[in-house]
Coordinates of C-alpha atoms in Angstrom, one line a residue:
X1 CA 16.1 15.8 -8.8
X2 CA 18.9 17.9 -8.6
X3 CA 21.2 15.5 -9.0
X4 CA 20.1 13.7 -12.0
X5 CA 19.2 16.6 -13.5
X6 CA 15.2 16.1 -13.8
X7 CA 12.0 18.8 -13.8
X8 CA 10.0 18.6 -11.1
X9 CA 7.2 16.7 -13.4
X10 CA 10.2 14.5 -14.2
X11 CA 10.5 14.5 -10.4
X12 CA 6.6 13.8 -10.0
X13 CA 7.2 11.1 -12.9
X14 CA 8.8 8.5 -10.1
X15 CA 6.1 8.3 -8.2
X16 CA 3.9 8.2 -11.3
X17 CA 5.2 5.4 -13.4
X18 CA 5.1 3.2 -9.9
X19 CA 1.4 4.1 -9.9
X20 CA 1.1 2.8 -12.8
X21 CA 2.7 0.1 -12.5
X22 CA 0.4 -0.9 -9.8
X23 CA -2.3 -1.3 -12.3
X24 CA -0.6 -2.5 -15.2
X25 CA 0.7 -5.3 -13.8
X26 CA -1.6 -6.5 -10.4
X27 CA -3.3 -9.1 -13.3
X28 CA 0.4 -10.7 -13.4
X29 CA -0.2 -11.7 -9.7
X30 CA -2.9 -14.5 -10.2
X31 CA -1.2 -16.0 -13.0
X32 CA 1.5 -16.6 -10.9
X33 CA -0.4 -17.8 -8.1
X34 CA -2.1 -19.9 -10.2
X35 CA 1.4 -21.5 -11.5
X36 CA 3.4 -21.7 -8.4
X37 CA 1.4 -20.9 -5.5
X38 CA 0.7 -18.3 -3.4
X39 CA 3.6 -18.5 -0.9
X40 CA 6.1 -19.0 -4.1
X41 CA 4.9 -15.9 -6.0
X42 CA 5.0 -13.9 -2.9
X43 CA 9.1 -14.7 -2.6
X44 CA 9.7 -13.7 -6.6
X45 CA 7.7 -10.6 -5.6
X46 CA 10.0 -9.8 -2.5
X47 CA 13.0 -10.8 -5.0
X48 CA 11.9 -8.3 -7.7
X49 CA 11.2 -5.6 -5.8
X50 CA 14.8 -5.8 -3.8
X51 CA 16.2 -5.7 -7.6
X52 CA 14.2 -2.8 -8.7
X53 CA 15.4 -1.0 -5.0
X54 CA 18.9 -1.7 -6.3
X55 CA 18.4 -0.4 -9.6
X56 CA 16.7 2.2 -8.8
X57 CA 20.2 3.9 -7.0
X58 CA 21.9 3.5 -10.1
X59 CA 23.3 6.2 -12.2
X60 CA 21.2 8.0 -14.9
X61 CA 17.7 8.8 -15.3
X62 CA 16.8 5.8 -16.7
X63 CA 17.4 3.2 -14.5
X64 CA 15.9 5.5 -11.5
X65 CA 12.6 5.0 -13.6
X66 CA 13.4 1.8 -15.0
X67 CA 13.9 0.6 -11.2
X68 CA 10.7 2.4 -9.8
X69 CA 9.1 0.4 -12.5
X70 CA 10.2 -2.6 -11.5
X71 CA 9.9 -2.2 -7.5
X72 CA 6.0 -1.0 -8.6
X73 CA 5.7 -4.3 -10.5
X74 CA 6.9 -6.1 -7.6
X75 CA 4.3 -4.1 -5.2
X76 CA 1.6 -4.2 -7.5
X77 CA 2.0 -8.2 -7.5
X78 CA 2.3 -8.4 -3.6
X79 CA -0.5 -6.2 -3.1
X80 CA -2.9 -8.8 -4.8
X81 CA -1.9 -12.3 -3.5
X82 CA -1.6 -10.8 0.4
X83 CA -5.2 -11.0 0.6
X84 CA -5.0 -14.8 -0.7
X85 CA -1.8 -15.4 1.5
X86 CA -4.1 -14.1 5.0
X87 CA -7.2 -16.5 3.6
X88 CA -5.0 -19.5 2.6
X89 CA -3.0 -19.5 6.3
X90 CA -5.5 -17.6 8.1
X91 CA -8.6 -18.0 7.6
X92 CA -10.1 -18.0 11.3
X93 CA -8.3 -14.4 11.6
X94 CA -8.4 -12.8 9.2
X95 CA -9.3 -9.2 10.3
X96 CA -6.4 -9.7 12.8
X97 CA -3.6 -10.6 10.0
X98 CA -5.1 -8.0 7.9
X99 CA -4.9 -5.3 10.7
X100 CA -1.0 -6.3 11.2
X101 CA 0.0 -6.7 7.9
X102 CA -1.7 -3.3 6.5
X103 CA -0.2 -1.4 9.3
X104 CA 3.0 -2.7 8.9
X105 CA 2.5 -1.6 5.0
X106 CA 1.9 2.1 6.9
X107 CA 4.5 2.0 9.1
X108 CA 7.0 0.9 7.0
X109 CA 6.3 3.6 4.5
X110 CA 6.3 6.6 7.0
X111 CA 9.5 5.1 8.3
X112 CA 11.0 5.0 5.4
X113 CA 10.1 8.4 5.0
X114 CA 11.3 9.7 8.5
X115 CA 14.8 7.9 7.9
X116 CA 15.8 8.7 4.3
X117 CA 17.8 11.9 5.6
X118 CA 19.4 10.3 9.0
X119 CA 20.5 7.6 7.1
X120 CA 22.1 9.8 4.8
X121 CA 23.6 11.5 7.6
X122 CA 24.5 8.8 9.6
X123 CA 26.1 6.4 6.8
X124 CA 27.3 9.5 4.7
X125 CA 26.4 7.1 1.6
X126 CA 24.3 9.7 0.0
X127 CA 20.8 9.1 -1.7
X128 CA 21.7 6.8 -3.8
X129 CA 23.3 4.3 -1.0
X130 CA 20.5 4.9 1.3
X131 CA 17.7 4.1 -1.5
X132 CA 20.1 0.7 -1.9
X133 CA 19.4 0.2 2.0
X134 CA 15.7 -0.3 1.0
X135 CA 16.5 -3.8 -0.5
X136 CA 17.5 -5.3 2.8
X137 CA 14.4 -5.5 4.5
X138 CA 13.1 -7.0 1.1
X139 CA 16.0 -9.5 0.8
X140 CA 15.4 -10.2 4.8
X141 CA 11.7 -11.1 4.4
X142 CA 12.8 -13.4 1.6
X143 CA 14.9 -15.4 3.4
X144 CA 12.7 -15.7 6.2
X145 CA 9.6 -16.7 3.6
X146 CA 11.9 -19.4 2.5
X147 CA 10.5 -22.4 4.3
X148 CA 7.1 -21.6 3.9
X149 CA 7.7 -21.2 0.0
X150 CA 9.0 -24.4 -0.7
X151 CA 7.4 -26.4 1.8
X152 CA 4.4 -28.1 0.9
X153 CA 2.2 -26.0 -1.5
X154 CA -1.6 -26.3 -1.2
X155 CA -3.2 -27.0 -4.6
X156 CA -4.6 -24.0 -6.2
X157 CA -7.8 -25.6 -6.8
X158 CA -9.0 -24.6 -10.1
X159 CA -7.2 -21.1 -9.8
X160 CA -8.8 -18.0 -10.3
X161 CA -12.4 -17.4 -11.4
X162 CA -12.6 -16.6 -15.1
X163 CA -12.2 -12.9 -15.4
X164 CA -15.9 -11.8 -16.7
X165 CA -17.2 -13.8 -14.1
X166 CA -15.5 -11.5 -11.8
X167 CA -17.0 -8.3 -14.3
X168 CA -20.5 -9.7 -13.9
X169 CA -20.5 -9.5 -10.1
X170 CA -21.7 -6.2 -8.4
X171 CA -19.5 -6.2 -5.5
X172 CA -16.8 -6.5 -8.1
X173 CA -17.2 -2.9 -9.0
X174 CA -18.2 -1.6 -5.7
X175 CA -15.0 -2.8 -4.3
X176 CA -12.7 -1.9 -7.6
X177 CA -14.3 2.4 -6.9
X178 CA -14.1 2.4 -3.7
X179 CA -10.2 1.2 -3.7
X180 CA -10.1 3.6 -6.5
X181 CA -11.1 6.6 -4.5
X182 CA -9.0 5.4 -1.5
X183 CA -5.5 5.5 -3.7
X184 CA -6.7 8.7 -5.7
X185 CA -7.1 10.5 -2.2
X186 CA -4.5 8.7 -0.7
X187 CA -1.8 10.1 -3.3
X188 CA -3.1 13.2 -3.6
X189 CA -2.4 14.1 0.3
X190 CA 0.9 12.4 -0.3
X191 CA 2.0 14.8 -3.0
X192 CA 0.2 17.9 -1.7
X193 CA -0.5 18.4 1.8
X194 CA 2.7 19.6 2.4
X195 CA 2.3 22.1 -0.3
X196 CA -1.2 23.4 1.4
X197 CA 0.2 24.0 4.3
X198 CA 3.2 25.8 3.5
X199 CA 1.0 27.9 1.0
X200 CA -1.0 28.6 4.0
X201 CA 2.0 29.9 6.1
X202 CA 2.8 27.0 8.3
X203 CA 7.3 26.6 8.0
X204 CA 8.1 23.2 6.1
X205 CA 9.0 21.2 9.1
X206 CA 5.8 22.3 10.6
X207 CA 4.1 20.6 7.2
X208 CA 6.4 17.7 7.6
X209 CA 5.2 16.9 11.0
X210 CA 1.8 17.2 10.3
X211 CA 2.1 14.6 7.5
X212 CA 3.8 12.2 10.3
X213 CA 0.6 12.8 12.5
X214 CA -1.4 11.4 9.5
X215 CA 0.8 8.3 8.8
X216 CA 0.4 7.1 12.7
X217 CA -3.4 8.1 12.6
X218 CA -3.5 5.9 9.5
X219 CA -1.4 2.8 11.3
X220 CA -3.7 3.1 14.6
X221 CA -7.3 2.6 11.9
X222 CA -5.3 0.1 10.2
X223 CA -4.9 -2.0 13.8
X224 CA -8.4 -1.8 15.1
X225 CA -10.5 -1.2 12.4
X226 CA -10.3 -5.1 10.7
X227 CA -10.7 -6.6 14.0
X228 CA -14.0 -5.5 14.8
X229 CA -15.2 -4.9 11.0
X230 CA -14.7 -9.1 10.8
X231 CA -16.6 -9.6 13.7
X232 CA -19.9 -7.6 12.0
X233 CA -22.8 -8.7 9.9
X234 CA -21.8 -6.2 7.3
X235 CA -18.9 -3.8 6.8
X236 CA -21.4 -1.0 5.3
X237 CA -20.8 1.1 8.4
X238 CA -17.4 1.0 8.7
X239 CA -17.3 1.9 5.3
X240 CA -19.5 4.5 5.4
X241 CA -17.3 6.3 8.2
X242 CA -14.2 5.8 6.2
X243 CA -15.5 7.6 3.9
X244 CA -17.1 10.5 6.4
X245 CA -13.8 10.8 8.3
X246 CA -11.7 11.2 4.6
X247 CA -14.2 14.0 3.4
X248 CA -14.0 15.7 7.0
X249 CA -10.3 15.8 7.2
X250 CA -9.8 17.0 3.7
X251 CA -12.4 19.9 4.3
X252 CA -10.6 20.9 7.2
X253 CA -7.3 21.2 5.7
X254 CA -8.9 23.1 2.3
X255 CA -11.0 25.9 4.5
X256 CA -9.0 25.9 7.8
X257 CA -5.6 24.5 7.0
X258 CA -4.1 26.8 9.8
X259 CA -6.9 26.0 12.7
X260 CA -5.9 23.2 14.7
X261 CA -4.7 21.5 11.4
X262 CA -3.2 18.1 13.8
X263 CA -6.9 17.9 14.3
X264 CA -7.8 17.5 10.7
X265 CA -4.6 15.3 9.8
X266 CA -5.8 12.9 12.6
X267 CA -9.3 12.5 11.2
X268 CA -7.8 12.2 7.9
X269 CA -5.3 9.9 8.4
X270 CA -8.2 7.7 10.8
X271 CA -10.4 7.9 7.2
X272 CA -7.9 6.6 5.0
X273 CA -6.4 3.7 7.1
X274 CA -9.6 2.7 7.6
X275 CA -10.6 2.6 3.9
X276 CA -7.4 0.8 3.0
X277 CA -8.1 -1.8 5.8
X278 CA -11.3 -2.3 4.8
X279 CA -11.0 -2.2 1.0
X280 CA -8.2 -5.1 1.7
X281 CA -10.4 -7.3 4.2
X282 CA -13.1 -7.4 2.0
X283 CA -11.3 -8.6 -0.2
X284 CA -10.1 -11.3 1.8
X285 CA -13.8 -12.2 3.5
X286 CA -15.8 -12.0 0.2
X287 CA -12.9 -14.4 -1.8
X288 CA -14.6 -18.3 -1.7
X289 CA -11.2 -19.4 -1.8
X290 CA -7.2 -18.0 -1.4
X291 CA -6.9 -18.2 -5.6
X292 CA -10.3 -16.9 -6.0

């Protein structure tokens, strides 16, 4: 912020217009799919989003929000076919390829998080070279998805549904507010925890840390959870304590954020890999088909 001379709500704006990106443009994803397959639309994703990284480190205000935008168009896209990709290669396991590939969605963000500064420090490139870094995995997991991209492509097989079919069906809407409430309480502990707790009294490192113990309480609910919610008649329970775990841990933190606040952060961060998980494998079990 300080160096590109923005307000902290152009600060806040970064994350914002990737948000928002997320929704604008996650209707791009089956169109592509339905064009050039799954597996294909997964490696322009990967593509786009290592531009947008790139961009992103550029100088000036605008392309640092230009390039958010883009890398959120990229995500937003990923973020819908993934679910398709598990059901189309997958099907027989797909709790377990859910479980690995949202916790490596977790894990890669908290990392990310954790390493920004000792990259800086170690490389000396500054923030703009170590936001560049981010495109490598992206570029790395491109290559790798080469074969599978243009190898042979299953047919799509009418593509998607037509979309007020999809507005006519109940789980439809069920699933679309309670992914909803997962992102809106997702983000908020993002941007504000750390705040809480500092109001509260606890140092910044301290609120740092804490946020940590959330991110590995979220990758441990993101492992286990799928696995056995695929094996059940119904997900309704597991639901259902997503949900109780994420309203526990945030009314911990708002009435006792300085009594064993690792506690709440662990029930949090249990809640809300959980609902993330879950939102996703449903997603993936109730689908007829990978376009669908």
């Amino acid at each position: 912020m300080t160096d590109v001379g923005l307000t902290p709500a152009g600060g806040g704006a970064i994350t914002t217009v990737m948000v928002v990106c997320l929704g604008l443009f996650g209707p791009v994803a089956p169109l592509l799919a339905r064009r050039i397959g799954l597996d294909r639309t997964l490696l322009v994703a990967l593509l786009i989003l290592a531009a947008g990284v790139v961009i992103r480190s550029l100088d000036g205000a605008p392309v640092l929000y230009t390039g958010a935008a883009i890398a959120g168009t990229a995500i937003a896209i990923m973020n819908v076919i993934m679910p398709g990709v598990v059901k189309q290669h997958f099907p027989e396991k797909a709790g377990l390829l859910t479980a690995i590939y949202v916790s490596a969605l977790v894990g890669g963000a908290a990392a990310a998080s954790a390493l920004a500064i000792p990259m800086e420090h170690l490389t000396g490139y500054g923030w703009r070279g170590v936001s560049a870094l981010v495109a490598v995995p992206a570029v790395a997991a491109a290559v790798l998805w080469l074969p599978q991209a243009f190898g042979r492509q299953s047919a799509p097989a009418n593509g998607p549904r037509p979309f007020r079919a999809l507005m006519r069906s109940p789980v439809t809407w069920k699933l679309t507010a309670f992914m909803g409430i997962q992102s809106l309480t997702f983000y908020v502990m993002l941007a504000w925890l750390p705040t809480i707790f500092q109001e509260a009294g606890l140092p910044a490192d301290h609120a740092g840390f804490l946020l940590a113990i959330s991110n590995l309480a979220q990758v441990a609910a993101t492992l286990a959870v799928p696995v056995h919610a695929e094996r059940s008649r119904t997900q309704v329970p597991h639901v259902t304590g997503a949900a109780l775990l994420t309203v526990a841990g945030y009314l911990g933190v708002l009435l006792a954020p300085t009594t064993v606040p690792w506690l709440w952060m662990i029930v949090l961060g249990l809640g809300q890999g959980a609902s993330l998980a879950l939102a996703l494998l449903i997603i993936t079990l109730r689908a007829p088909t990978p376009p669908r």
